[in-house]
Short mmCIF file of C-alpha atoms in Angstrom, two decimals:
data_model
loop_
_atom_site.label_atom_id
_atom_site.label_comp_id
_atom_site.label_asym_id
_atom_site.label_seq_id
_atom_site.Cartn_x
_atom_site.Cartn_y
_atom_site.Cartn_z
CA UNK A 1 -48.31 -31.88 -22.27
CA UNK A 2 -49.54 -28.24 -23.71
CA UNK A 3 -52.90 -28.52 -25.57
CA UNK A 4 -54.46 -25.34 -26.90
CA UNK A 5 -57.61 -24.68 -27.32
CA UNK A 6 -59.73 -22.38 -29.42
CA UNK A 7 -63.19 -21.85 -29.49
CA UNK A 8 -66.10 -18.91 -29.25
CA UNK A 9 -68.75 -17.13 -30.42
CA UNK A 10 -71.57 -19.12 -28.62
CA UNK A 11 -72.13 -21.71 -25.21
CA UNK A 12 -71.93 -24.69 -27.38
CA UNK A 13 -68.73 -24.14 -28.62
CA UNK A 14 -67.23 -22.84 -25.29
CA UNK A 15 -68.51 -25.56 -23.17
CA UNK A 16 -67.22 -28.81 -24.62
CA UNK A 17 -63.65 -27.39 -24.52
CA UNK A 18 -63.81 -26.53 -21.18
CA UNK A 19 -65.06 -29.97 -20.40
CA UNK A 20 -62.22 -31.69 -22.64
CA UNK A 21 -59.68 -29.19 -21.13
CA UNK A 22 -60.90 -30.82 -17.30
CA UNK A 23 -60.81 -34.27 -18.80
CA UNK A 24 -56.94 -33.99 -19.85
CA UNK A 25 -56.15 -32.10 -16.78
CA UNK A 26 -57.76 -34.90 -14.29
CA UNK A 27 -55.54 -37.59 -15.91
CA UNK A 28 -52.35 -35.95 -16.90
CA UNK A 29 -51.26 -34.37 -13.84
CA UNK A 30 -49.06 -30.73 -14.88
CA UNK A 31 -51.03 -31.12 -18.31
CA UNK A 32 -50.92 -27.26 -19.32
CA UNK A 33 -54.09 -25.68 -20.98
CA UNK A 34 -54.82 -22.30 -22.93
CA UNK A 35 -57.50 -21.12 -24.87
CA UNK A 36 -57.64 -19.03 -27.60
CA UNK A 37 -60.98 -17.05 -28.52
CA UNK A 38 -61.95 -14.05 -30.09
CA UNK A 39 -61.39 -10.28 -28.63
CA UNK A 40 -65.19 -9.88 -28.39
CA UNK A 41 -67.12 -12.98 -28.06
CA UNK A 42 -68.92 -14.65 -24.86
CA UNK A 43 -65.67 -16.52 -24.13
CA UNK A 44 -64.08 -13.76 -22.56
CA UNK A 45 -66.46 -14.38 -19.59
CA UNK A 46 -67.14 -18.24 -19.50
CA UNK A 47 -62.97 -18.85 -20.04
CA UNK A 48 -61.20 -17.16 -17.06
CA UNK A 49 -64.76 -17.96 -14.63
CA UNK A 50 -63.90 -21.60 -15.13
CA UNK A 51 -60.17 -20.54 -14.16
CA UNK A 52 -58.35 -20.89 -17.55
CA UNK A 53 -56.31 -18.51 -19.26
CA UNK A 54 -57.28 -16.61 -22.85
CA UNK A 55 -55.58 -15.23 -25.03
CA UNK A 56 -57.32 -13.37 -28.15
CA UNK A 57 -57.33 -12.41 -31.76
CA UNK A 58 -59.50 -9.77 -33.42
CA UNK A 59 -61.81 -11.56 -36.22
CA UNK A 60 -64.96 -10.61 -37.12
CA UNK A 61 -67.95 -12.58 -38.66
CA UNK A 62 -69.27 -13.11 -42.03
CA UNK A 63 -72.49 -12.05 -43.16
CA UNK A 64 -74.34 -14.17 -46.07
CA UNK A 65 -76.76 -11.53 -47.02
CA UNK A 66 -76.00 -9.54 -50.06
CA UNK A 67 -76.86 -5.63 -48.84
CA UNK A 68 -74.45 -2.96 -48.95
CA UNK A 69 -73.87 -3.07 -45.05
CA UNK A 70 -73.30 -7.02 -45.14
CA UNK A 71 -70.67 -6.38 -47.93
CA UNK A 72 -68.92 -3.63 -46.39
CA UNK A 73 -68.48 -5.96 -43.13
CA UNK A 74 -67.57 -8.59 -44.93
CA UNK A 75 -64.60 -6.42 -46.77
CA UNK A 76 -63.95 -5.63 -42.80
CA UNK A 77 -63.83 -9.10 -42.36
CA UNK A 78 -61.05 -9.63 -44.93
CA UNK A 79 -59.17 -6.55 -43.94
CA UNK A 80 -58.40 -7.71 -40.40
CA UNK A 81 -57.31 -11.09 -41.27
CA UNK A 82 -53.92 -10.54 -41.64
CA UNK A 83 -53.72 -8.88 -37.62
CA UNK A 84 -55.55 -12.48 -36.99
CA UNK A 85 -52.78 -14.40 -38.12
CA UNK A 86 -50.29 -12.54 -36.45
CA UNK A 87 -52.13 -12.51 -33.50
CA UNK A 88 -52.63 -16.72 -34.17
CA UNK A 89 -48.37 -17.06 -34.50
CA UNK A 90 -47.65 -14.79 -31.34
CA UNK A 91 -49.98 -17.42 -29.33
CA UNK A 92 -48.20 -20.28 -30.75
CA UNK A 93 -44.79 -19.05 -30.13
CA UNK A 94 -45.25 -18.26 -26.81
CA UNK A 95 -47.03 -21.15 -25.83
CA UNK A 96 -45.71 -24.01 -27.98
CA UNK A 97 -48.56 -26.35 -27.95
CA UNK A 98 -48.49 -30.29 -28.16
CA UNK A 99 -51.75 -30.23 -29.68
CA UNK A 100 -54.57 -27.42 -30.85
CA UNK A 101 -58.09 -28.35 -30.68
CA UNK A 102 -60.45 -26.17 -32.56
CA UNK A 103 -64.48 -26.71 -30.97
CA UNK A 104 -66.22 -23.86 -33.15
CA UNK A 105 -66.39 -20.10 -33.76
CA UNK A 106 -64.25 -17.84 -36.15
CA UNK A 107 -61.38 -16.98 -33.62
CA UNK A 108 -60.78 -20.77 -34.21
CA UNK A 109 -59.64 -19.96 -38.08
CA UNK A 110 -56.58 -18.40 -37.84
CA UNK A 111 -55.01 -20.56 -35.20
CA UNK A 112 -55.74 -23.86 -36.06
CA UNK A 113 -54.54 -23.31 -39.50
CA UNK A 114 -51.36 -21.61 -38.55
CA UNK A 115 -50.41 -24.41 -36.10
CA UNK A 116 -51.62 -27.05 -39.18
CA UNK A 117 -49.30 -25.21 -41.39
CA UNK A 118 -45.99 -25.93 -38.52
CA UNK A 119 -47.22 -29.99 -38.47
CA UNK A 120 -48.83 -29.07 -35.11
CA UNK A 121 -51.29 -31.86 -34.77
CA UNK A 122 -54.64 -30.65 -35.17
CA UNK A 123 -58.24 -31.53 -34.80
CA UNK A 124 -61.89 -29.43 -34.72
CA UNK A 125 -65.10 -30.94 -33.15
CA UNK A 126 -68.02 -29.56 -34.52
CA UNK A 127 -71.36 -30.17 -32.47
CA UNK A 128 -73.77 -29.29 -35.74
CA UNK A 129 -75.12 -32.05 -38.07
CA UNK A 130 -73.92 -29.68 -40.94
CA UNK A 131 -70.67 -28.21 -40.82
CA UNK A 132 -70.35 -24.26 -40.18
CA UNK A 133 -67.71 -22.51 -42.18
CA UNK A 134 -64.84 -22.17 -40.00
CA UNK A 135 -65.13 -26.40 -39.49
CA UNK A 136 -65.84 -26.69 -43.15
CA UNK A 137 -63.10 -24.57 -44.05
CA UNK A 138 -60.50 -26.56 -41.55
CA UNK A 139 -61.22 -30.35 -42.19
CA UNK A 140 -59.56 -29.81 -45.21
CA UNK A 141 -55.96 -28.78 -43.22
CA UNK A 142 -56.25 -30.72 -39.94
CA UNK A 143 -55.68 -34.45 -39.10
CA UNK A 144 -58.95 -35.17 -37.48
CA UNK A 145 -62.51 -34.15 -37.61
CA UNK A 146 -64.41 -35.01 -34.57
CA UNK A 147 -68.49 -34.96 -35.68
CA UNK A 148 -71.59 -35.99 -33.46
CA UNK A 149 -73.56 -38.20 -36.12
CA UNK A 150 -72.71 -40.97 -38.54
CA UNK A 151 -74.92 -38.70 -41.39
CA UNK A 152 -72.54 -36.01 -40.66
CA UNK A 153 -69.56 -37.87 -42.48
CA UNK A 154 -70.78 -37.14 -45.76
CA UNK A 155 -70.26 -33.27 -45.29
CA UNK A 156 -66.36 -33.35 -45.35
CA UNK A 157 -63.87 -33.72 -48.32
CA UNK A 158 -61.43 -36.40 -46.38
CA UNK A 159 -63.85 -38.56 -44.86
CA UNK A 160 -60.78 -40.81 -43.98
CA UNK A 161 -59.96 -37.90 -41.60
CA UNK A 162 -63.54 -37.86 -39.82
CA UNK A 163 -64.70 -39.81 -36.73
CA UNK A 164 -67.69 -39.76 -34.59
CA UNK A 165 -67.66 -38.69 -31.36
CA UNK A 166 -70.34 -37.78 -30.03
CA UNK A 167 -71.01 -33.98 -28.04
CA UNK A 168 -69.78 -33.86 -24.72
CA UNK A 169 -72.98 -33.76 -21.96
CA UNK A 170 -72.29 -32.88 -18.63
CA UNK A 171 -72.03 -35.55 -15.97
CA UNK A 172 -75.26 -34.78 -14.12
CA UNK A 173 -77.76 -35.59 -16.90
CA UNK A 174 -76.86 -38.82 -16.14
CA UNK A 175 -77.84 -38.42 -12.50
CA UNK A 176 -81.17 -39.96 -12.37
CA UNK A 177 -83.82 -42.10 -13.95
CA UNK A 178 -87.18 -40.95 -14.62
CA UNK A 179 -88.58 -42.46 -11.71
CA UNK A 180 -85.73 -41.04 -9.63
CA UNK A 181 -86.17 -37.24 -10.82
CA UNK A 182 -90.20 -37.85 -10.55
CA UNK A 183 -89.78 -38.59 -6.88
CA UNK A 184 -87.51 -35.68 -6.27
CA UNK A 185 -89.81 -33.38 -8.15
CA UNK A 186 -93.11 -34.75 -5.96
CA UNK A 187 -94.66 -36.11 -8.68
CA UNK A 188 -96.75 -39.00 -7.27
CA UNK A 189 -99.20 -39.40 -9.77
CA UNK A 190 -99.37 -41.51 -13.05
CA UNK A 191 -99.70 -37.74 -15.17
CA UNK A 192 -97.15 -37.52 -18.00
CA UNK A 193 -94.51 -34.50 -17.74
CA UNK A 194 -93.76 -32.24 -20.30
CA UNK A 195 -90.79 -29.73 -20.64
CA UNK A 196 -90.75 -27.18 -22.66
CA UNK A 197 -88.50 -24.39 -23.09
CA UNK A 198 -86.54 -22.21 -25.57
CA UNK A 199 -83.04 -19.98 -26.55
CA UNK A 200 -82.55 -16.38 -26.77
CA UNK A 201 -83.12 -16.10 -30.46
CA UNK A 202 -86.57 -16.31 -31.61
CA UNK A 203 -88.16 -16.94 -27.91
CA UNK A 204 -90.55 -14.17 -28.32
CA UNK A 205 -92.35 -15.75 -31.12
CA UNK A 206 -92.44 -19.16 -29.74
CA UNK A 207 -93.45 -17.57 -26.02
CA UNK A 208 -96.36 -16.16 -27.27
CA UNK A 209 -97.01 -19.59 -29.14
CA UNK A 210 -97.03 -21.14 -25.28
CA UNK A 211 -99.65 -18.42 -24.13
CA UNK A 212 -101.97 -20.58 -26.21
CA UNK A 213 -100.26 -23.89 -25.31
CA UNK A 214 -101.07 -23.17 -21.71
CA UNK A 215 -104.09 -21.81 -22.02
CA UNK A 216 -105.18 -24.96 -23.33
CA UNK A 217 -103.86 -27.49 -21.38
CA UNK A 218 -105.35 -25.89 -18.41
CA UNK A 219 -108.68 -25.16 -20.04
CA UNK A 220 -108.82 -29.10 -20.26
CA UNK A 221 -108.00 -29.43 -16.50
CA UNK A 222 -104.49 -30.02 -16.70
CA UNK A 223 -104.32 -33.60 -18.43
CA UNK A 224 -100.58 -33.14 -17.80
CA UNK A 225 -97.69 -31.85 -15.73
CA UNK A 226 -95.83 -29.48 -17.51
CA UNK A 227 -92.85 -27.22 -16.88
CA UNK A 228 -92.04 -24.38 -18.82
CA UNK A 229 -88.77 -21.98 -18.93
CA UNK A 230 -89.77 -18.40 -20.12
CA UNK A 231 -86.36 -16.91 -19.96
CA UNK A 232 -86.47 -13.30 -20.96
CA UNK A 233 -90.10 -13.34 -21.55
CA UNK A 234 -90.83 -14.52 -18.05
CA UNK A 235 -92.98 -11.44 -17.24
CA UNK A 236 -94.94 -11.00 -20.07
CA UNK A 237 -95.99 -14.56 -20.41
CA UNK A 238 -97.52 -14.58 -16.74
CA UNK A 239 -98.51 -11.57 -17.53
CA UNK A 240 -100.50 -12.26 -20.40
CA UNK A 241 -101.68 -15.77 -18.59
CA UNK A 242 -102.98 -13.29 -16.02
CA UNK A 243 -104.93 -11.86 -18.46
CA UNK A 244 -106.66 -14.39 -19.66
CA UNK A 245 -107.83 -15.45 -16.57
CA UNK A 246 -105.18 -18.56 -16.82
CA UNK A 247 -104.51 -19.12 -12.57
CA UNK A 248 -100.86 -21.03 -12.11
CA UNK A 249 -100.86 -21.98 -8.35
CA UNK A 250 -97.41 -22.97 -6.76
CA UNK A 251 -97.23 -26.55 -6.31
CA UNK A 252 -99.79 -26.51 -9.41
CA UNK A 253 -99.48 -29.17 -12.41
CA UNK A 254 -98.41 -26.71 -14.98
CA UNK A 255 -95.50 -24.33 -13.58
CA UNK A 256 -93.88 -21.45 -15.65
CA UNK A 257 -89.96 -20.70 -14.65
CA UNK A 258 -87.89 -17.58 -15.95
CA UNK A 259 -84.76 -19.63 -15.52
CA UNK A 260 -84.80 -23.96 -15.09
CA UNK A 261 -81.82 -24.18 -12.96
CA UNK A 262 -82.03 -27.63 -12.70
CA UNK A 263 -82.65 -29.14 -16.26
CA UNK A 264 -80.35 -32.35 -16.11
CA UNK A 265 -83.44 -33.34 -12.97
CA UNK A 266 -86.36 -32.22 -14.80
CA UNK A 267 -85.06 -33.54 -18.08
CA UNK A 268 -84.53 -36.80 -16.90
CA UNK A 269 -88.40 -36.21 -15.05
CA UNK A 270 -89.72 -35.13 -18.52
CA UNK A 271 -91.79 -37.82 -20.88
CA UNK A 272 -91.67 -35.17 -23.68
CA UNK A 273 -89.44 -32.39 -24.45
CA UNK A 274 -90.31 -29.27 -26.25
CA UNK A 275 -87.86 -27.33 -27.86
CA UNK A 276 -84.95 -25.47 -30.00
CA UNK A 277 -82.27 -27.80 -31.86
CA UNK A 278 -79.22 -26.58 -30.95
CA UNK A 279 -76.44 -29.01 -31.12
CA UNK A 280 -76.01 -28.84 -27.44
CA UNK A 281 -79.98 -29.65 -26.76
CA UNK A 282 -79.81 -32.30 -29.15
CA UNK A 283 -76.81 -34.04 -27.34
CA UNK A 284 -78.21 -33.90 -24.17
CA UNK A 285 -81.46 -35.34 -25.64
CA UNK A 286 -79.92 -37.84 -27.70
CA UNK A 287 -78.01 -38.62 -24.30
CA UNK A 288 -80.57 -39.52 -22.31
CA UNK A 289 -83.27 -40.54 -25.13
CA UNK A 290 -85.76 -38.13 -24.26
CA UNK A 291 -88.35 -37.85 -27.00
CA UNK A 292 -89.03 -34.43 -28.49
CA UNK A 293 -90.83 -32.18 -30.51
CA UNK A 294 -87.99 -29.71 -32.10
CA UNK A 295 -88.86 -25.99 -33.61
CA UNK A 296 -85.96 -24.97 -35.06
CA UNK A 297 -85.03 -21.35 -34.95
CA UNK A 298 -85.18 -19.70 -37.50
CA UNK A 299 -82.78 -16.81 -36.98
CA UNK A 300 -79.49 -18.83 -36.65
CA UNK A 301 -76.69 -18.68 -39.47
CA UNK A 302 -77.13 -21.75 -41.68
CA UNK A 303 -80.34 -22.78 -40.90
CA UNK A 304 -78.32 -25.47 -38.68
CA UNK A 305 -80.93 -26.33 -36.21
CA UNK A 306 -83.48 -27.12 -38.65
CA UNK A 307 -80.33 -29.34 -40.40
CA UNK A 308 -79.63 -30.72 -36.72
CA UNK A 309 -83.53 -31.42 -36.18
CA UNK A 310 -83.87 -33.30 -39.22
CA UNK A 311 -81.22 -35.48 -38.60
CA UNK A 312 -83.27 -36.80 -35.62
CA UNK A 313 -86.65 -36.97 -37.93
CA UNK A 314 -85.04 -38.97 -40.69
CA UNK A 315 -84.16 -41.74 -37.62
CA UNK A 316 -88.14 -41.49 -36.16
CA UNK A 317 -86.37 -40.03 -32.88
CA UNK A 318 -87.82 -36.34 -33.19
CA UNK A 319 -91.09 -34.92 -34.56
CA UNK A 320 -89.59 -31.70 -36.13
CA UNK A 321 -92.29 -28.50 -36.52
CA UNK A 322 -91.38 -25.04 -38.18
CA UNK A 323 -92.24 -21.77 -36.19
CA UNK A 324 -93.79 -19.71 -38.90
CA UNK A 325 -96.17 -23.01 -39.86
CA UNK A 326 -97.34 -23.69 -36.24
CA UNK A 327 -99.26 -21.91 -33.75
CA UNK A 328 -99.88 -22.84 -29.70
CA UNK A 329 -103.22 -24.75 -30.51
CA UNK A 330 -101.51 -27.21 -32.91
CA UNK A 331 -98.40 -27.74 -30.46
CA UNK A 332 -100.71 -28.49 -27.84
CA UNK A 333 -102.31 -31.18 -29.85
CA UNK A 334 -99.05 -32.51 -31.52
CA UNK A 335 -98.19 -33.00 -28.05
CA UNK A 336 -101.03 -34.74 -26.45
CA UNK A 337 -100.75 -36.96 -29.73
CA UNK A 338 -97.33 -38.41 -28.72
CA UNK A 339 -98.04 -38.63 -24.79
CA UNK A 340 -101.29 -40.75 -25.69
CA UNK A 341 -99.55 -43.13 -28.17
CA UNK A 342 -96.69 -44.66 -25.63
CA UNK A 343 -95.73 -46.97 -28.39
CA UNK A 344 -94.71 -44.04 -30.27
CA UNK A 345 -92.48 -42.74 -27.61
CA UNK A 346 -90.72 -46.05 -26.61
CA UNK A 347 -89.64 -46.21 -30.58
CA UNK A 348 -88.54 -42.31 -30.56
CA UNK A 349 -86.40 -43.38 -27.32
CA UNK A 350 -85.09 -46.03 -29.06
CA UNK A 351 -83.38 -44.71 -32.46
CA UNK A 352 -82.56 -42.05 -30.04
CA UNK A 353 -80.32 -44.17 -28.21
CA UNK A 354 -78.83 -45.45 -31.34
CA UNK A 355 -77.80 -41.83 -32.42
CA UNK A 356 -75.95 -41.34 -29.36
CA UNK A 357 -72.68 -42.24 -28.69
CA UNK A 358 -72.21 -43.46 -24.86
CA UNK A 359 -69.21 -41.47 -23.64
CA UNK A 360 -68.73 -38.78 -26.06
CA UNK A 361 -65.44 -37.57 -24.09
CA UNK A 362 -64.08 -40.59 -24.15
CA UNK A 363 -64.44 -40.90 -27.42
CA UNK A 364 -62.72 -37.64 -27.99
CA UNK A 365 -60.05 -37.77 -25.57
CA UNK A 366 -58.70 -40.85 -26.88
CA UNK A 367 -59.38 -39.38 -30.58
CA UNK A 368 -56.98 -36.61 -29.68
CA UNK A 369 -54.46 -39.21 -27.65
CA UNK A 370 -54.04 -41.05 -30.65
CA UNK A 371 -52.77 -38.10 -32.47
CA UNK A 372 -50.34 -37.14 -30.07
CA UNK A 373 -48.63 -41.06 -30.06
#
């Protein structure tokens, strides 16, 4: 068995290949597995560190906006498509895959519809509730579409050709209950744990929105535990809690992280979650039914977090708030809100629950099995 597959651009398209690529490996002993990605994008790092082979075309993105510069790149865009394609039939000529499996990202384009167009059997799994433009652009050439909600069906043109999956979520979310991660993480007491953290794009805004949040929280005496990932902004935001005259002692009930190394254990500790709506966050909350306040970013193509967040709102499983109509004071509140109203939470955990699907690769390996019968 060869299976190709493409993918790129972001994380959350790279990771649940890799994680279908170990799935077929692990129970088809010699299965063979290549990716394909594009010359520029993050997978040329996460690819060969998990020990697979890529192989690359040269595509470049497409901007939405209607200035001069976004129309001259998008004229690049066009230009290099044809290199793309022969790039696309070199791969599949060479390696003469069983099956190509598209998870997201432009590189994904070119080859999936070039091995569509030789009766290949095809598929793309696309994480987002709404579907990006390379999956939208696909589902009409490829025999499945693999989505992660029910409400996502209603996007595509064949919905005969669309089941859902589910996102793949890494095996150690699963690890341990609440009371479990509480005990691991020393925390004896009956005080409700919040996490709270957020991506790369737009974590400066929302950063300095947690100044506030924290500032608060300990101003009341620390009602809470909470746990916060700063990320890049790690040093300003003690910084600036400095400041203000905001003490965090080690060991103390509200601790601020650069990096949370071990989120599947403090996720699973959590009684709220804080954060962005990336289709990889929601899975893992969805998952594990962890109920959440979601801030969409704002800066991502699409708008497909805030499309991602609703999704979760429409089912009561997510309050949903938008950056530039919130600040730290009314996050705070929203927050203490939920925690006090455990009614609340126990229904948000429930239609959470419902959302997910229980073994998302499972569900997809045996999609793609079925195609290659």
């Amino acid at each position: 068995m060869k299976i190709l597959f493409t993918c790129g651009g972001t994380a959350g398209h790279i990771n649940p290949a890799i994680a279908l690529a170990r799935l077929f490996q692990f129970r088809h002993q010699g299965c063979q597995v290549l990716f394909a990605g594009a010359d520029n994008g993050m997978e040329r790092t996460l690819v060969p560190h998990e020990g697979y082979e890529l192989r690359t075309v040269h595509v470049n993105t497409i901007h939405r906006a209607w200035k001069w510069k976004d129309i001259k790149h998008n004229v690049m865009t066009v230009v290099t498509l044809p290199q793309a394609r022969r790039q696309a039939r070199a791969i599949l000529d060479e390696f003469r895959p069983d099956l190509v499996v598209g998870t997201g990202g432009y590189a994904s384009y070119p080859v999936v519809k070039e091995a569509a167009r030789r009766g290949i059997p095809t598929a793309v799994h696309e994480s987002n509730a709404v579907p990006g433009l390379t999956t939208k652009m696909l589902s009409k050439v490829v025999d499945r579409v693999m989505v992660g909600f029910e409400d996502s069906r209603q996007h595509y043109p064949h919905p005969e050709r669309v089941v859902v999956t589910g996102t793949p979520v890494r095996r150690d979310f699963f690890n341990d209950t609440r009371r479990e991660a509480r005990q691991k993480l020393g925390l004896a007491d009956g005080k409700p744990m919040v996490l709270s953290y957020w991506g790369s794009l737009g974590a400066d805004v929302m950063n300095h929105y947690m100044a506030d949040f924290i500032a608060e929280e300990v101003g009341e005496g620390c009602p809470i535990h909470h746990l916060h990932g700063a990320g890049r902004n790690y040093a300003w935001l003690t910084g600036e809690l400095g400041r203000r005259g905001v003490a965090l002692t080690k060991g103390g009930d509200v601790e601020v992280r650069e990096y949370i190394y071990d989120m599947p254990l403090v996720m699973a500790a959590a009684d709220l979650v804080i954060c962005r709506a990336g289709a990889s966050t929601i899975s893992e909350l969805t998952a594990i039914a962890k109920p959440c306040i979601l801030v969409p970013s704002p800066n991502v193509t699409n708008n497909h977090q805030e499309k991602n967040a609703r999704v979760l709102e429409q089912h009561g499983a997510a309050v949903v708030l938008l950056e530039p109509e919130i600040d730290g004071k009314r996050l705070y509140g929203t927050a203490k809100e939920l925690l006090a109203d455990r009614d609340r939470l126990t229904a948000m955990s429930k239609s959470l629950t419902e959302l997910s699907v229980t073994d998302a690769s499972e569900e997809i390996y045996q999609t793609l099995i079925a195609l290659l019968k």
